[in-house]
CSV table of C-alpha atoms in Angstrom, one decimal:
chain,number,residue,atom,x,y,z
A,1,MET,CA,207.5,-26.3,27.2
A,2,LYS,CA,207.3,-26.7,31.0
A,3,ILE,CA,203.9,-27.5,32.5
A,4,ILE,CA,203.4,-27.4,36.2
A,5,ILE,CA,200.3,-29.1,37.8
A,6,ILE,CA,199.3,-28.3,41.3
A,7,GLY,CA,197.5,-31.3,42.8
A,8,GLY,CA,198.1,-34.9,42.0
A,9,VAL,CA,194.9,-36.8,42.5
A,10,ALA,CA,192.0,-37.0,40.0
A,11,ALA,CA,192.1,-34.0,37.6
A,12,GLY,CA,195.8,-33.3,38.1
A,13,MET,CA,197.1,-36.7,37.2
A,14,SER,CA,194.5,-37.1,34.4
A,15,ALA,CA,195.9,-33.9,32.9
A,16,ALA,CA,199.5,-34.9,33.4
A,17,SER,CA,199.0,-38.3,31.8
A,18,LYS,CA,197.2,-36.8,28.8
A,19,VAL,CA,200.0,-34.2,28.3
A,20,LYS,CA,202.7,-36.9,28.2
A,21,ARG,CA,200.7,-39.2,25.9
A,22,THR,CA,200.1,-36.4,23.5
A,23,SER,CA,203.4,-34.6,23.7
A,24,PRO,CA,206.2,-36.8,25.2
A,25,GLU,CA,208.7,-34.0,24.8
A,26,ALA,CA,206.8,-31.7,27.2
A,27,GLU,CA,208.2,-31.3,30.7
A,28,VAL,CA,205.6,-32.0,33.3
A,29,VAL,CA,206.0,-31.4,37.0
A,30,VAL,CA,203.3,-32.3,39.6
A,31,TYR,CA,203.3,-30.8,43.1
A,32,GLU,CA,201.1,-32.7,45.6
A,33,LYS,CA,200.7,-31.7,49.2
A,34,GLY,CA,199.9,-35.2,50.4
A,35,SER,CA,201.8,-38.4,50.4
A,36,PHE,CA,199.9,-40.3,47.6
A,37,LEU,CA,199.0,-39.8,44.0
A,38,SER,CA,196.0,-40.7,41.9
A,39,TYR,CA,193.8,-42.5,44.4
A,40,GLY,CA,190.1,-43.1,44.6
A,41,ALA,CA,189.0,-41.1,47.6
A,42,CYS,CA,185.4,-42.4,47.2
A,43,GLY,CA,186.7,-45.8,48.3
A,44,LEU,CA,187.8,-44.6,51.7
A,45,PRO,CA,184.6,-45.5,53.6
A,46,TYR,CA,184.8,-49.1,52.2
A,47,TYR,CA,188.5,-49.3,53.2
A,48,VAL,CA,187.5,-48.3,56.8
A,49,SER,CA,184.7,-50.8,56.9
A,50,GLY,CA,186.9,-53.6,55.7
A,51,ALA,CA,185.1,-54.2,52.4
A,52,ASN,CA,188.6,-53.5,50.9
A,53,ASP,CA,191.4,-54.4,53.3
A,54,ASP,CA,194.3,-52.9,51.3
A,55,TYR,CA,194.5,-49.2,50.7
A,56,ARG,CA,196.8,-49.8,47.7
A,57,ASN,CA,193.8,-51.0,45.8
A,58,MET,CA,192.6,-47.4,45.7
A,59,ILE,CA,195.7,-46.2,44.0
A,60,ALA,CA,195.1,-46.1,40.2
A,61,ARG,CA,198.7,-45.7,39.2
A,62,THR,CA,201.8,-45.6,41.5
A,63,ARG,CA,204.3,-42.8,41.7
A,64,GLU,CA,206.9,-45.1,40.0
A,65,GLN,CA,204.5,-45.6,37.0
A,66,PHE,CA,204.1,-41.9,36.6
A,67,GLU,CA,207.8,-41.3,36.8
A,68,GLN,CA,208.4,-44.0,34.2
A,69,ALA,CA,206.0,-42.2,31.9
A,70,GLY,CA,208.2,-39.1,32.3
A,71,ILE,CA,206.1,-37.2,34.8
A,72,GLN,CA,208.1,-35.6,37.6
A,73,THR,CA,206.2,-35.9,40.9
A,74,ARG,CA,206.9,-33.9,44.1
A,75,LEU,CA,205.0,-35.4,47.0
A,76,ARG,CA,204.7,-33.5,50.3
A,77,HIS,CA,205.2,-30.2,48.5
A,78,GLU,CA,202.7,-27.4,49.1
A,79,VAL,CA,202.3,-24.5,46.6
A,80,LEU,CA,202.0,-21.3,48.7
A,81,LYS,CA,201.7,-18.7,46.0
A,82,ILE,CA,201.3,-18.1,42.3
A,83,VAL,CA,203.0,-15.1,40.6
A,84,PRO,CA,201.4,-14.9,37.1
A,85,GLU,CA,203.4,-11.8,36.1
A,86,SER,CA,206.7,-13.8,36.2
A,87,LYS,CA,205.1,-17.2,35.7
A,88,ARG,CA,206.5,-18.5,39.0
A,89,ILE,CA,205.2,-20.4,42.0
A,90,MET,CA,206.4,-20.5,45.5
A,91,VAL,CA,206.7,-24.0,46.9
A,92,LYS,CA,207.3,-25.4,50.4
A,93,ASP,CA,208.9,-28.8,50.8
A,94,LEU,CA,207.0,-30.0,53.9
A,95,ASP,CA,209.6,-32.6,54.9
A,96,LYS,CA,212.6,-30.4,54.6
A,97,ASN,CA,210.8,-27.2,55.7
A,98,LYS,CA,212.3,-25.3,52.8
A,99,VAL,CA,210.7,-22.8,50.4
A,100,PHE,CA,211.8,-22.4,46.8
A,101,LEU,CA,210.6,-20.9,43.5
A,102,ASP,CA,209.8,-22.7,40.3
A,103,HIS,CA,208.7,-21.4,36.9
A,104,TYR,CA,206.2,-22.6,34.3
A,105,ASP,CA,205.1,-21.9,30.8
A,106,LYS,CA,201.6,-23.3,31.5
A,107,LEU,CA,200.1,-23.9,34.8
A,108,MET,CA,197.1,-26.1,36.0
A,109,ILE,CA,195.4,-25.9,39.4
A,110,ALA,CA,193.9,-29.1,40.5
A,111,THR,CA,194.0,-28.8,44.3
A,112,GLY,CA,190.5,-30.2,45.0
A,113,THR,CA,188.9,-29.4,48.3
A,114,VAL,CA,189.6,-29.1,52.0
A,115,PRO,CA,187.2,-30.2,54.7
A,116,ILE,CA,185.0,-27.7,56.4
A,117,VAL,CA,185.9,-27.9,60.1
A,118,PRO,CA,183.5,-26.0,62.3
A,119,PRO,CA,185.3,-23.9,65.0
A,120,LEU,CA,184.0,-26.2,67.8
A,121,PRO,CA,185.5,-26.3,71.3
A,122,GLY,CA,187.2,-29.7,71.5
A,123,LYS,CA,187.7,-30.2,67.8
A,124,ASP,CA,191.4,-31.1,68.4
A,125,VAL,CA,190.8,-33.6,71.2
A,126,PRO,CA,192.2,-37.1,70.4
A,127,GLY,CA,189.5,-39.2,68.8
A,128,VAL,CA,188.2,-36.5,66.5
A,129,HIS,CA,188.8,-37.5,62.8
A,130,LEU,CA,188.3,-36.3,59.3
A,131,LEU,CA,187.9,-38.6,56.2
A,132,LYS,CA,189.2,-36.6,53.2
A,133,THR,CA,192.6,-38.0,52.3
A,134,LEU,CA,194.1,-41.5,52.1
A,135,GLU,CA,196.2,-40.6,55.1
A,136,ASP,CA,192.9,-39.8,57.0
A,137,GLY,CA,191.5,-43.2,55.9
A,138,ILE,CA,194.6,-45.1,57.1
A,139,ALA,CA,194.5,-43.4,60.5
A,140,LEU,CA,190.7,-43.9,61.0
A,141,LYS,CA,190.8,-47.6,60.1
A,142,GLU,CA,193.5,-48.1,62.7
A,143,LYS,CA,191.8,-46.2,65.5
A,144,VAL,CA,188.3,-47.6,64.9
A,145,ALA,CA,189.6,-51.1,65.3
A,146,SER,CA,190.1,-50.5,69.0
A,147,PRO,CA,187.6,-52.2,71.3
A,148,ASP,CA,187.4,-48.9,73.3
A,149,VAL,CA,185.5,-47.4,70.3
A,150,GLN,CA,181.9,-48.3,70.6
A,151,ASP,CA,179.9,-45.0,70.3
A,152,VAL,CA,180.7,-43.1,67.0
A,153,VAL,CA,179.1,-39.7,66.3
A,154,ILE,CA,179.3,-38.4,62.7
A,155,VAL,CA,178.8,-34.7,62.3
A,156,GLY,CA,177.2,-34.1,58.9
A,157,GLY,CA,174.8,-36.2,56.8
A,158,GLY,CA,176.2,-35.7,53.3
A,159,TYR,CA,177.6,-38.5,51.1
A,160,ILE,CA,180.7,-39.1,53.1
A,161,GLY,CA,178.9,-38.9,56.4
A,162,ILE,CA,176.3,-41.4,55.4
A,163,GLU,CA,178.9,-43.8,53.8
A,164,VAL,CA,180.9,-43.6,57.0
A,165,ALA,CA,177.7,-44.3,59.1
A,166,GLU,CA,177.2,-47.5,57.0
A,167,ALA,CA,180.8,-48.5,57.5
A,168,MET,CA,180.5,-48.0,61.3
A,169,VAL,CA,177.3,-50.1,61.4
A,170,GLU,CA,179.1,-52.9,59.5
A,171,LEU,CA,181.9,-52.7,62.1
A,172,GLY,CA,179.3,-53.2,64.9
A,173,LYS,CA,179.5,-49.7,66.4
A,174,ARG,CA,176.7,-47.7,67.9
A,175,VAL,CA,176.2,-44.9,65.4
A,176,ARG,CA,174.7,-41.4,65.6
A,177,VAL,CA,174.5,-38.9,62.7
A,178,VAL,CA,174.0,-35.2,63.6
A,179,GLU,CA,172.9,-33.1,60.7
A,180,LEU,CA,172.2,-29.3,60.9
A,181,GLY,CA,169.9,-29.3,57.9
A,182,ASP,CA,166.4,-30.6,57.5
A,183,ARG,CA,167.4,-33.9,56.0
A,184,ILE,CA,170.4,-36.0,55.0
A,185,LEU,CA,171.8,-36.3,51.5
A,186,LYS,CA,170.4,-32.9,50.4
A,187,THR,CA,171.3,-33.3,46.7
A,188,PHE,CA,168.4,-35.8,46.7
A,189,ASP,CA,164.8,-34.6,47.0
A,190,PRO,CA,162.8,-35.3,50.2
A,191,GLU,CA,160.9,-38.4,48.8
A,192,ILE,CA,164.2,-40.2,48.3
A,193,THR,CA,165.9,-39.1,51.6
A,194,GLY,CA,162.9,-40.0,53.6
A,195,ILE,CA,163.2,-43.7,52.5
A,196,ALA,CA,167.0,-43.6,53.1
A,197,SER,CA,166.5,-42.2,56.6
A,198,ARG,CA,164.1,-45.0,57.5
A,199,GLU,CA,166.6,-47.5,56.3
A,200,LEU,CA,169.3,-46.1,58.6
A,201,ALA,CA,166.9,-45.9,61.5
A,202,ASP,CA,165.8,-49.5,60.9
A,203,LYS,CA,169.4,-50.6,61.1
A,204,GLY,CA,170.0,-48.9,64.4
A,205,VAL,CA,171.5,-45.5,63.3
A,206,SER,CA,170.3,-42.6,65.4
A,207,LEU,CA,169.6,-39.6,63.2
A,208,ASN,CA,169.6,-36.2,64.9
A,209,ILE,CA,168.2,-33.9,62.2
A,210,GLY,CA,168.1,-30.1,62.5
A,211,GLU,CA,170.5,-30.2,65.4
A,212,LYS,CA,173.7,-28.0,65.8
A,213,VAL,CA,176.8,-29.4,67.4
A,214,GLU,CA,178.2,-26.8,69.9
A,215,ALA,CA,181.1,-28.6,71.5
A,216,ILE,CA,183.1,-31.9,71.7
A,217,ASP,CA,183.7,-33.1,75.2
A,218,GLY,CA,186.9,-34.7,76.5
A,219,THR,CA,190.5,-33.9,77.3
A,220,GLU,CA,192.7,-37.0,77.0
A,221,ARG,CA,190.2,-38.5,74.5
A,222,VAL,CA,186.7,-37.8,73.2
A,223,THR,CA,183.9,-38.6,75.6
A,224,GLY,CA,180.9,-37.0,73.9
A,225,ILE,CA,179.3,-34.2,72.0
A,226,ARG,CA,177.0,-31.4,73.0
A,227,THR,CA,174.4,-29.9,70.7
A,228,ASP,CA,171.7,-27.2,70.9
A,229,LYS,CA,169.3,-30.0,71.9
A,230,GLY,CA,171.2,-32.4,74.1
A,231,SER,CA,174.4,-34.3,75.0
A,232,TYR,CA,175.4,-37.7,73.6
A,233,PRO,CA,178.3,-40.1,74.4
A,234,ALA,CA,181.0,-40.6,71.9
A,235,ASP,CA,184.3,-42.6,71.8
A,236,MET,CA,185.0,-41.2,68.4
A,237,VAL,CA,183.7,-38.2,66.4
A,238,ILE,CA,184.0,-37.9,62.7
A,239,LEU,CA,183.6,-34.5,61.2
A,240,SER,CA,181.9,-34.6,57.8
A,241,ALA,CA,180.4,-31.1,57.6
A,242,GLY,CA,181.2,-30.7,53.9
A,243,VAL,CA,184.1,-29.4,51.8
A,244,LYS,CA,185.2,-26.1,50.2
A,245,PRO,CA,187.5,-25.5,47.3
A,246,ALA,CA,191.2,-25.5,48.2
A,247,THR,CA,192.0,-22.2,46.6
A,248,GLY,CA,193.2,-19.9,49.4
A,249,PHE,CA,196.6,-19.7,47.8
A,250,VAL,CA,195.3,-18.2,44.6
A,251,LYS,CA,193.9,-15.0,46.1
A,252,GLY,CA,195.6,-11.9,44.8
A,253,THR,CA,196.6,-13.5,41.5
A,254,GLY,CA,193.8,-12.1,39.4
A,255,ILE,CA,192.2,-15.5,39.0
A,256,ARG,CA,188.4,-15.0,39.3
A,257,LEU,CA,186.7,-17.0,42.1
A,258,ALA,CA,183.1,-17.8,42.7
A,259,ARG,CA,181.4,-16.8,45.9
A,260,ASN,CA,182.3,-20.2,47.5
A,261,GLY,CA,186.0,-19.9,46.5
A,262,ALA,CA,185.8,-22.2,43.4
A,263,ILE,CA,187.9,-21.1,40.4
A,264,ILE,CA,185.8,-19.8,37.6
A,265,ILE,CA,186.7,-21.5,34.3
A,266,ASP,CA,185.4,-21.7,30.8
A,267,ARG,CA,184.5,-24.9,29.0
A,268,GLU,CA,188.2,-25.2,27.9
A,269,MET,CA,189.3,-25.2,31.6
A,270,ARG,CA,190.9,-21.7,31.2
A,271,THR,CA,190.9,-19.4,34.2
A,272,SER,CA,190.7,-15.6,33.9
A,273,VAL,CA,194.6,-15.4,33.8
A,274,GLU,CA,196.4,-16.3,30.6
A,275,ASP,CA,198.2,-19.7,30.6
A,276,ILE,CA,196.6,-20.9,33.8
A,277,TYR,CA,194.0,-23.6,33.7
A,278,ALA,CA,192.0,-25.4,36.5
A,279,ALA,CA,189.8,-28.5,36.8
A,280,GLY,CA,188.4,-30.8,39.4
A,281,ASP,CA,186.8,-30.0,42.8
A,282,CYS,CA,188.7,-26.7,43.1
A,283,ALA,CA,186.8,-25.3,40.2
A,284,GLU,CA,183.3,-24.7,38.9
A,285,VAL,CA,182.0,-26.8,36.0
A,286,TYR,CA,179.6,-26.4,33.2
A,287,SER,CA,176.2,-28.0,33.7
A,288,ARG,CA,174.7,-29.4,30.5
A,289,VAL,CA,171.1,-29.5,31.7
A,290,MET,CA,171.2,-26.1,33.5
A,291,GLU,CA,173.3,-24.4,30.9
A,292,GLU,CA,175.4,-22.5,33.4
A,293,ASN,CA,178.5,-22.9,35.5
A,294,THR,CA,177.9,-24.6,38.8
A,295,TYR,CA,179.9,-26.3,41.6
A,296,ILE,CA,179.6,-30.1,41.6
A,297,PRO,CA,182.6,-31.7,43.2
A,298,LEU,CA,182.6,-35.2,41.8
A,299,GLY,CA,185.5,-37.5,40.8
A,300,THR,CA,183.9,-38.5,37.5
A,301,THR,CA,183.8,-34.9,36.3
A,302,ALA,CA,187.3,-34.2,37.7
A,303,ASN,CA,188.8,-36.9,35.6
A,304,LYS,CA,187.0,-35.9,32.4
A,305,CYS,CA,187.9,-32.2,32.8
A,306,GLY,CA,191.5,-33.1,33.7
A,307,ARG,CA,191.8,-35.0,30.4
A,308,ILE,CA,190.5,-32.0,28.5
A,309,ALA,CA,192.8,-29.6,30.4
A,310,GLY,CA,195.8,-31.8,29.5
A,311,LEU,CA,195.0,-31.3,25.8
A,312,ASN,CA,194.3,-27.6,26.1
A,313,LEU,CA,197.6,-27.0,28.0
A,314,LEU,CA,199.2,-28.1,24.8
A,315,GLY,CA,197.3,-25.5,22.7
A,316,LYS,CA,194.2,-27.5,21.8
A,317,HIS,CA,190.7,-26.0,22.2
A,318,GLU,CA,188.6,-29.0,23.4
A,319,LYS,CA,185.4,-28.0,25.1
A,320,PHE,CA,183.8,-29.9,28.0
A,321,ILE,CA,180.4,-31.2,26.9
A,322,GLY,CA,178.9,-30.6,30.4
A,323,THR,CA,178.0,-32.5,33.5
A,324,LEU,CA,174.7,-33.7,34.8
A,325,GLY,CA,175.9,-34.1,38.4
A,326,SER,CA,175.1,-37.9,38.1
A,327,ALA,CA,175.9,-39.5,41.5
A,328,ALA,CA,175.1,-42.6,43.4
A,329,ILE,CA,175.4,-43.9,47.0
A,330,LYS,CA,174.8,-47.1,48.8
A,331,VAL,CA,172.9,-46.8,52.1
A,332,LEU,CA,173.0,-50.1,53.9
A,333,GLY,CA,170.5,-52.3,52.0
A,334,LEU,CA,169.5,-49.6,49.5
A,335,GLU,CA,171.1,-47.9,46.5
A,336,LEU,CA,170.3,-44.3,45.5
A,337,GLY,CA,171.0,-42.5,42.2
A,338,ARG,CA,170.4,-39.1,40.8
A,339,THR,CA,171.1,-37.1,37.7
A,340,GLY,CA,170.2,-33.7,36.2
A,341,MET,CA,168.1,-31.2,38.0
A,342,SER,CA,166.5,-31.5,41.3
A,343,GLU,CA,163.2,-29.7,42.0
A,344,GLU,CA,165.1,-27.0,43.8
A,345,ASP,CA,167.2,-26.4,40.7
A,346,ALA,CA,164.1,-26.2,38.5
A,347,GLN,CA,162.5,-23.7,40.9
A,348,ARG,CA,165.6,-21.5,41.0
A,349,LEU,CA,165.7,-21.4,37.2
A,350,ALA,CA,162.0,-20.6,37.1
A,351,ILE,CA,161.3,-23.5,34.8
A,352,ASP,CA,157.6,-24.6,34.3
A,353,TYR,CA,158.2,-28.2,35.4
A,354,GLY,CA,156.3,-31.2,36.5
A,355,THR,CA,157.2,-34.4,38.4
A,356,VAL,CA,156.1,-38.0,38.6
A,357,TRP,CA,156.8,-40.5,41.3
A,358,VAL,CA,156.4,-44.2,40.4
A,359,SER,CA,157.1,-47.5,42.1
A,360,ALA,CA,157.7,-50.6,40.0
A,361,ALA,CA,159.4,-54.0,40.5
A,362,ASP,CA,163.0,-54.5,39.2
A,363,HIS,CA,161.8,-57.6,37.4
A,364,PRO,CA,158.5,-59.6,37.1
A,365,LYS,CA,157.0,-61.4,40.1
A,366,TYR,CA,157.2,-64.8,38.2
A,367,TYR,CA,161.0,-64.7,38.7
A,368,PRO,CA,162.3,-65.0,42.3
A,369,ASP,CA,163.0,-62.0,44.5
A,370,PRO,CA,161.5,-59.0,42.8
A,371,THR,CA,162.1,-55.8,44.8
A,372,PRO,CA,160.6,-52.3,44.4
A,373,ILE,CA,162.3,-49.5,42.5
A,374,HIS,CA,161.0,-45.9,43.3
A,375,LEU,CA,161.7,-43.4,40.6
A,376,LYS,CA,161.1,-39.6,40.5
A,377,LEU,CA,161.3,-37.7,37.2
A,378,ILE,CA,161.4,-34.0,36.7
A,379,TYR,CA,160.4,-32.7,33.2
A,380,GLU,CA,159.6,-29.5,31.4
A,381,LYS,CA,155.8,-29.3,31.1
A,382,LYS,CA,155.5,-27.7,27.6
A,383,SER,CA,158.0,-30.0,25.8
A,384,GLY,CA,158.1,-33.1,27.9
A,385,VAL,CA,161.9,-33.0,27.9
A,386,LEU,CA,163.4,-34.8,30.8
A,387,LEU,CA,165.4,-32.6,33.2
A,388,GLY,CA,166.2,-34.8,36.2
A,389,ALA,CA,165.8,-38.2,37.7
A,390,GLN,CA,166.3,-39.8,41.1
A,391,GLY,CA,165.7,-43.3,42.3
A,392,ILE,CA,166.0,-45.6,45.4
A,393,GLY,CA,165.6,-49.3,45.9
A,394,GLU,CA,167.3,-52.5,46.9
A,395,LYS,CA,168.8,-53.3,43.5
A,396,GLY,CA,168.9,-52.2,39.9
A,397,VAL,CA,168.4,-48.5,40.6
A,398,VAL,CA,171.7,-46.9,39.7
A,399,LEU,CA,171.9,-48.6,36.3
A,400,ARG,CA,168.4,-47.2,35.5
A,401,ILE,CA,169.5,-43.8,36.6
A,402,ASP,CA,172.4,-44.2,34.1
A,403,ILE,CA,169.8,-44.9,31.4
A,404,LEU,CA,168.0,-41.7,32.3
A,405,ALA,CA,171.3,-39.7,32.4
A,406,VAL,CA,171.8,-40.6,28.7
A,407,ALA,CA,168.3,-39.5,27.9
A,408,ILE,CA,168.8,-36.2,29.8
A,409,HIS,CA,172.2,-35.7,28.2
A,410,ASN,CA,170.6,-36.0,24.7
A,411,ARG,CA,167.6,-33.9,25.7
A,412,MET,CA,165.1,-36.7,25.1
A,413,THR,CA,161.4,-36.3,25.9
A,414,ALA,CA,159.6,-38.6,28.2
A,415,ALA,CA,157.5,-39.9,25.3
A,416,GLU,CA,160.7,-40.9,23.4
A,417,MET,CA,162.2,-42.6,26.4
A,418,GLY,CA,158.9,-44.3,27.2
A,419,MET,CA,159.3,-46.2,23.9
A,420,ALA,CA,163.0,-46.8,24.0
A,421,ASP,CA,164.0,-50.4,23.2
A,422,LEU,CA,165.4,-51.6,26.5
A,423,CYS,CA,166.3,-55.2,27.2
A,424,TYR,CA,163.7,-57.6,28.6
A,425,ALA,CA,164.1,-61.0,30.3
A,426,PRO,CA,162.4,-62.1,33.5
A,427,PRO,CA,165.7,-62.2,35.6
A,428,PHE,CA,166.4,-58.6,34.7
A,429,ALA,CA,163.4,-56.5,33.9
A,430,GLY,CA,159.8,-56.5,32.8
A,431,VAL,CA,158.6,-56.0,29.3
A,432,TRP,CA,157.8,-52.5,30.5
A,433,ASP,CA,160.8,-51.5,32.6
A,434,ALA,CA,160.6,-49.2,35.5
A,435,VAL,CA,162.1,-46.5,33.3
A,436,HIS,CA,159.3,-47.0,30.7
A,437,ILE,CA,156.7,-46.9,33.4
A,438,ALA,CA,158.0,-43.6,34.9
A,439,CYS,CA,158.3,-41.9,31.5
A,440,ASN,CA,154.9,-43.0,30.3
A,441,ALA,CA,153.4,-41.7,33.5
A,442,ILE,CA,154.2,-38.2,32.1
A,443,LYS,CA,151.2,-37.1,30.0
C-alpha cells in the first residue's frame, strides 16, 4: 500500500513515523513545500532572541533519520491539486520548476497554516518579515542583528506577536505592538490579559490597542507604519496578524471545509472523501469539553492527531479523545496558562456557568521568595463540574493549569478537585495549594 502525506512538520511526520513503525512494508512518501522537516515552530521566537542559538535544536528528527526509517521525503515540493477520482496528486518541484503526477492508495493532508498577510501598501518593502517557518526564523535572526534595526513594530498581539515582542525586548530593541482587537492574547479572558499588558508596558513595550494598520512606509527599506490613529517609526515590521488553514489546493475535491477553510474531519481523522485523512492545523479538531468540532491550531494536538491518523491510514479505527485547547505563553517575567472553555465559549454554548478569581502564593511566606498566582476558574453552576481554567503569575502557574486540565479532562467537580491529594512542602506549595483554594472558592 502506498501512502502519501502532504506536509512534513508536526502531524505529517507523526503520521509517517507511526505508519512505518506499525507496518514497515507500507510505502510512505512525504511531500513538504519547505526546506525542513519535523521542527518545533513554537521555538522560533526563542531562536530569534538568542535563547537558543542553533536552529538545528528545533529539528526533532533529521531528513536522514526519516529516510533511514524507510520514509521517502520530498522537500521543496508543493502539491497543487488532488484528484480523488483517480487517486492522484499534482506536484510541483519548486527547485526544478517541474510539475508531475503521483498516485496514492491512502492520502493524508497535514499542510498546517499560512500567515494572514493584510493587503497593506508597503507590505513587500525590505524590512517587513513574517515568522511562520524555520526559513522565516533564520532570515529574521540575521536581519534583526543589524545595529540599524532599533525600532521594531509588530502587527498583531496573538501568541507569536507577543513572543516576538519579548524577543525584541531581550535584544534591546524599542518595541511597539499594534493590535486591531480590544486586547492582546484573546484566547485568554480580560482579567489575565490586563495583567500581561501591564507587564509589557512596564518593560517598555508600547501597546497600541484597537488600532488598524493602514500602510507601511519606505521604499529602499522600512521607515515606519501608518495606522488609523497615527504614524510610528519602524526599522523593521513583523506581520503577525494570525494564520489560516493552508487548504486552498483542496477546493473542488469534494472535501468538506469549515467556514474558515479548515478541513472537517471526524474523530478518526477521516475527511468527507474516502481514503483521504487530515490532521493538524489545517483541520478542525474535536473539543472534549465543548463536545463539538472546533479550530484550535496547536502543535500538541497536531502531534496526537497525526499519530492517530497514522494508525487509521492502515485500516485501524482509533478515535481522538478530544482536546481542551491547553496552551501556555511566557510574557517577559510572567507565565500564562489556559485550558478548557473561556467565558466567551460558555456564553456561546448557553451554559449556566459561574466563575471565581483567586490570588494565592505559589508557596508559603516562611520559605523565601513567594510570588502571587492568579487563577480564574469557569464551572457549571448546577453540577460544579469544572469547564475552564486560566492563570497568570511569575512562577508555578503553567504546571497548576496542567493539574486543572486533567481535572477538566475527567469532568471532575470543583469539590472533588478541592480535596485532591496534591504535594505539599514549603519550597513548592502550601498545605492548601492555589488549585485547592480556587476550587474551594466555588460554593
